[in-house]
Short mmCIF file of C-alpha atoms in Angstrom, two decimals:
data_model
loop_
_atom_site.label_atom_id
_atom_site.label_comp_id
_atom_site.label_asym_id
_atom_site.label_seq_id
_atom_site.Cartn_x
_atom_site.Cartn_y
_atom_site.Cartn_z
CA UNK A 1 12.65 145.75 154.30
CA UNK A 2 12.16 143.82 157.53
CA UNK A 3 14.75 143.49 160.52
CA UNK A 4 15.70 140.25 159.64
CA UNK A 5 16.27 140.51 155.87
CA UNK A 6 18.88 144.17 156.93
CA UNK A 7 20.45 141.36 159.41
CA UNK A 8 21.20 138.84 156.71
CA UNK A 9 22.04 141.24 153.99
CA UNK A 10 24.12 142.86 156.26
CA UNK A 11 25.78 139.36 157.48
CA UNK A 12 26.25 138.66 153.74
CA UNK A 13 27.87 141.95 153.36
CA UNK A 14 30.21 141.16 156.49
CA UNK A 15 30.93 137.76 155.28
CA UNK A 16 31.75 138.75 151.83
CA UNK A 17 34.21 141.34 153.67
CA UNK A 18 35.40 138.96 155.60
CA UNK A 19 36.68 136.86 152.73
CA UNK A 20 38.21 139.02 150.60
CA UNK A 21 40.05 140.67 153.14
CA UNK A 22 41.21 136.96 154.04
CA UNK A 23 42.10 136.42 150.57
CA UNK A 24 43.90 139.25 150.02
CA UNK A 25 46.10 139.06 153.19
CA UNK A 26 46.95 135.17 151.95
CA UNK A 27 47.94 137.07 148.68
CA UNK A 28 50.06 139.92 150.38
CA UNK A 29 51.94 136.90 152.15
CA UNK A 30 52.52 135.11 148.79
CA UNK A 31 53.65 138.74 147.24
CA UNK A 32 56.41 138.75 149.94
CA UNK A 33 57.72 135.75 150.67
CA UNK A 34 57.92 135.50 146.60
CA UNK A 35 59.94 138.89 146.93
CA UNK A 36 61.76 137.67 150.10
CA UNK A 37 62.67 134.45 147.61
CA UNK A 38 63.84 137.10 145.26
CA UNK A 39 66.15 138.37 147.11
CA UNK A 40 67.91 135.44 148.62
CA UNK A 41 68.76 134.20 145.05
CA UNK A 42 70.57 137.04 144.26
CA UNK A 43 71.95 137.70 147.96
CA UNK A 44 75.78 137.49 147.18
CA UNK A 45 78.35 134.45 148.61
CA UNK A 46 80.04 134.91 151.65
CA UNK A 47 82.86 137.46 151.32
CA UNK A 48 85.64 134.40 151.38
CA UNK A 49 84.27 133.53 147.98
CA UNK A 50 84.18 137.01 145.99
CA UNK A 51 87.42 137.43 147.61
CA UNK A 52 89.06 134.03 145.96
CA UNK A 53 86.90 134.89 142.58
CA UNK A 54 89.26 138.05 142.35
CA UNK A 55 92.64 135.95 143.36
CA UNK A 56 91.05 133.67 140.29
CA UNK A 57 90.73 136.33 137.95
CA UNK A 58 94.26 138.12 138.57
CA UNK A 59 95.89 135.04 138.20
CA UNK A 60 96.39 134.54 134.39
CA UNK A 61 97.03 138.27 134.02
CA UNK A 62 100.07 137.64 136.42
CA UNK A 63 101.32 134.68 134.04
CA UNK A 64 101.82 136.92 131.29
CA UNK A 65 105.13 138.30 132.60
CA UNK A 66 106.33 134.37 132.18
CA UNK A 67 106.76 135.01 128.57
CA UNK A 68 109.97 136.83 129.48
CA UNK A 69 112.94 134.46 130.96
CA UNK A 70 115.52 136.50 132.77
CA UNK A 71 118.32 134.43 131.36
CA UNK A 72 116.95 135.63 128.37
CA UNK A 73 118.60 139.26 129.30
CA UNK A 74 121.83 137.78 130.85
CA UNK A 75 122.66 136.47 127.32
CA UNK A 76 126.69 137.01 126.54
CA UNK A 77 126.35 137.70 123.06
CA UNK A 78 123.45 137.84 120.86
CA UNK A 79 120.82 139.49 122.86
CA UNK A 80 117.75 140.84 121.33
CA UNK A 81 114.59 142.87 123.13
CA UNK A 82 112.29 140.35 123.38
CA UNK A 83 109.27 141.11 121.16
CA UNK A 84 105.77 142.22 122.97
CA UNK A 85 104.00 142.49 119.61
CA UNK A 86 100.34 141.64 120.66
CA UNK A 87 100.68 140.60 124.17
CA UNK A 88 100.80 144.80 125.34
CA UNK A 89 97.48 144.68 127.19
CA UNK A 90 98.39 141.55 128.94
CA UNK A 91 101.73 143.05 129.78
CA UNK A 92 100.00 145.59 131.16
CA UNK A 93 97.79 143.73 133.39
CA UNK A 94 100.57 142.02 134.59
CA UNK A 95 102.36 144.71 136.27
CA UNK A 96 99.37 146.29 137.09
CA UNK A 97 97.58 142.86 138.56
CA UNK A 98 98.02 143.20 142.20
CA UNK A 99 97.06 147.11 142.28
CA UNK A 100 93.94 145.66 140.30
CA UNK A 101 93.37 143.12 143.03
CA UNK A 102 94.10 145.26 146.01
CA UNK A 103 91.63 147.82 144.58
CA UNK A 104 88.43 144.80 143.61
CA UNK A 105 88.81 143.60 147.11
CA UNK A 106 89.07 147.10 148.87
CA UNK A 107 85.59 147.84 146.47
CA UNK A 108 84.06 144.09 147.77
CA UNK A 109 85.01 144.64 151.16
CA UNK A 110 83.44 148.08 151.36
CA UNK A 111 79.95 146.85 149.36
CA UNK A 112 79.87 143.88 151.95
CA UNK A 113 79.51 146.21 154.75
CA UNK A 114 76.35 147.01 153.76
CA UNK A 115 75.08 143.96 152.24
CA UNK A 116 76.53 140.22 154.05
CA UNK A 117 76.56 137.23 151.97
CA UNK A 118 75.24 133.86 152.70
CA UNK A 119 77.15 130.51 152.53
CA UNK A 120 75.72 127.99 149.92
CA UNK A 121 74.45 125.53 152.65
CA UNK A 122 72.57 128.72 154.41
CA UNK A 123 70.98 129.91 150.81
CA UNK A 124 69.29 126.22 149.92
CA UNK A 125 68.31 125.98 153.04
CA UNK A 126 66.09 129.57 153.20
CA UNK A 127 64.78 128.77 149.84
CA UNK A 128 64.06 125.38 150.65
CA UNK A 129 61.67 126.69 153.85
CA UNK A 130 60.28 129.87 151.68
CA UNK A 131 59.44 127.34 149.05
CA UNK A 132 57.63 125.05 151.93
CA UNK A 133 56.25 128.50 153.48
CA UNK A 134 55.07 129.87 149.68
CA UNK A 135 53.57 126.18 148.68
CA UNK A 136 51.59 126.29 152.11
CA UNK A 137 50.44 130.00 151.57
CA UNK A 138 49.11 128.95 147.68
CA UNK A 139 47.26 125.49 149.47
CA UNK A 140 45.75 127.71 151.91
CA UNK A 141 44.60 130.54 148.80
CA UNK A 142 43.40 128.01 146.68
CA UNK A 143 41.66 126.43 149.33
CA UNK A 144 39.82 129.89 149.97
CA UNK A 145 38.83 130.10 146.50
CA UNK A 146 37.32 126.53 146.54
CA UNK A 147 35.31 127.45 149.29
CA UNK A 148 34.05 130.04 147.69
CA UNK A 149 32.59 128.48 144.76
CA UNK A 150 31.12 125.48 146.56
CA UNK A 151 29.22 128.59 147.94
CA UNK A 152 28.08 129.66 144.48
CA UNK A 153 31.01 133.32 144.61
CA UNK A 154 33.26 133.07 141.76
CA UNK A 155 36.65 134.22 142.73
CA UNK A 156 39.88 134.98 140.55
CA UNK A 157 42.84 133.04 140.26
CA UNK A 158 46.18 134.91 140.32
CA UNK A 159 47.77 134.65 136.91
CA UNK A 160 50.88 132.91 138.41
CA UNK A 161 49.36 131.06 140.82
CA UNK A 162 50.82 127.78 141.30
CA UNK A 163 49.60 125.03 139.41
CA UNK A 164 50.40 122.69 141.99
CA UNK A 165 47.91 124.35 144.20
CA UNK A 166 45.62 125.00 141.61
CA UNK A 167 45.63 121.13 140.45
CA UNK A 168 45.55 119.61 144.05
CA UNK A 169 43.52 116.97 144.87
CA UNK A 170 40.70 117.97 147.51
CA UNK A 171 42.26 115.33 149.99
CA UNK A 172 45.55 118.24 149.97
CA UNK A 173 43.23 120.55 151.61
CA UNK A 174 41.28 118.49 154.33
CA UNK A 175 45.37 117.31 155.27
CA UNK A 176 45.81 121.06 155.83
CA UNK A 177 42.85 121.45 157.82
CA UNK A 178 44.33 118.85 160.69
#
C-alpha cells in the first residue's frame, strides 16, 4: 500500500477515534448529570421541615389523653374508672409522645450531619438548570450522531435518549452551533 493510502486510512482511523471518544464523553456527561438529577430529588428538606413533620406526627398521639377529663376523677359520688377498652395503644403513645419526639429529632438531627437538606426554592431551581444542562448535553449527542450519518457511519441511539433531542428539527442544532 502506498504512503498516501497508510495516511488516509490512518486519518480515517484517527477520525473514527476521534468521534467515538467524543461521543462517549457527551454520554458520560448525560450518565451524571442524570445521576446528579437523581440525587437532588431525593436530597431531603431542610432540617426545619423534618423537624415540624415529627411535631405533626406526635400531635394526635398527644390528644388521646383528652379522652380523660380531670373533673371526671374529682366526682363526689358516683365515680367510675373511666374505661380504656380499645384506645390502650393510643394511651400509650400519649404518655410516651414527647420521649418519641425527643428521640425522632435526636435520630434527624444526627442523620443531617452527614447529609444537609435543601429548601424547596433551592431544589427546583438545581433541577431546573440540570434539566437545561441534560437537554443541552442530548442536543449536542444527537447532533454528533447526525453528523455521523450524513457521513455515511451509522451510530446507536441510547435507549433512553430523549425524544426531544432525537425529534428536533435540524434548525435546533445550527442554533447550537452560534
Amino acid at each position: 500500500m502506498n504512503a498516501n493510502l497508510k495516511m488516509l486510512v490512518a486519518g480515517q482511523r484517527k477520525a473514527m477515534a476521534g468521534l467515538t471518544e467524543g461521543l462517549e464523553a457527551v454520554r458520560a456527561q448525560i450518565r451524571g448529570l442524570k445521576e446528579r438529577r437523581a440525587k437532588v430529588e431525593v436530597q431531603p428538606p431542610e432540617i426545619e421541615i423534618a423537624l415540624q413533620r415529627v411535631d405533626a406526627w406526635i400531635k394526635p398521639m398527644r390528644g388521646a389523653l383528652e379522652i380523660f377529663r380531670a373533673p371526671d376523677f374529682a366526682a363526689a359520688d358516683g365515680f367510675r374508672f373511666p374505661s380504656v377498652a380499645g384506645f390502650e395503644g393510643p394511651l400509650a403513645l400519649a404518655v410516651v409522645a414527647d420521649l418519641a419526639s425527643d428521640a425522632m429529632k435526636a435520630k434527624i438531627r444526627t442523620a443531617y450531619e452527614t447529609k444537609p437538606g435543601i429548601s424547596d426554592q433551592d431544589r427546583k431551581a438545581e433541577l431546573l438548570r440540570l434539566d437545561q444542562t441534560l437537554m443541552e448535553a442530548e442536543l449536542v449527542e444527537e447532533e454528533l450522531i447526525r453528523n455521523a450519518t450524513r457521513a455515511g457511519i451509522n451510530l446507536l441511539r441510547r435507549a433512553d435518549a430523549d425524544p426531544r433531542a432525537v425529534l428536533a428539527a435540524d434548525a435546533v442544532f445550527a442554533s447550537l452551533a452560534n
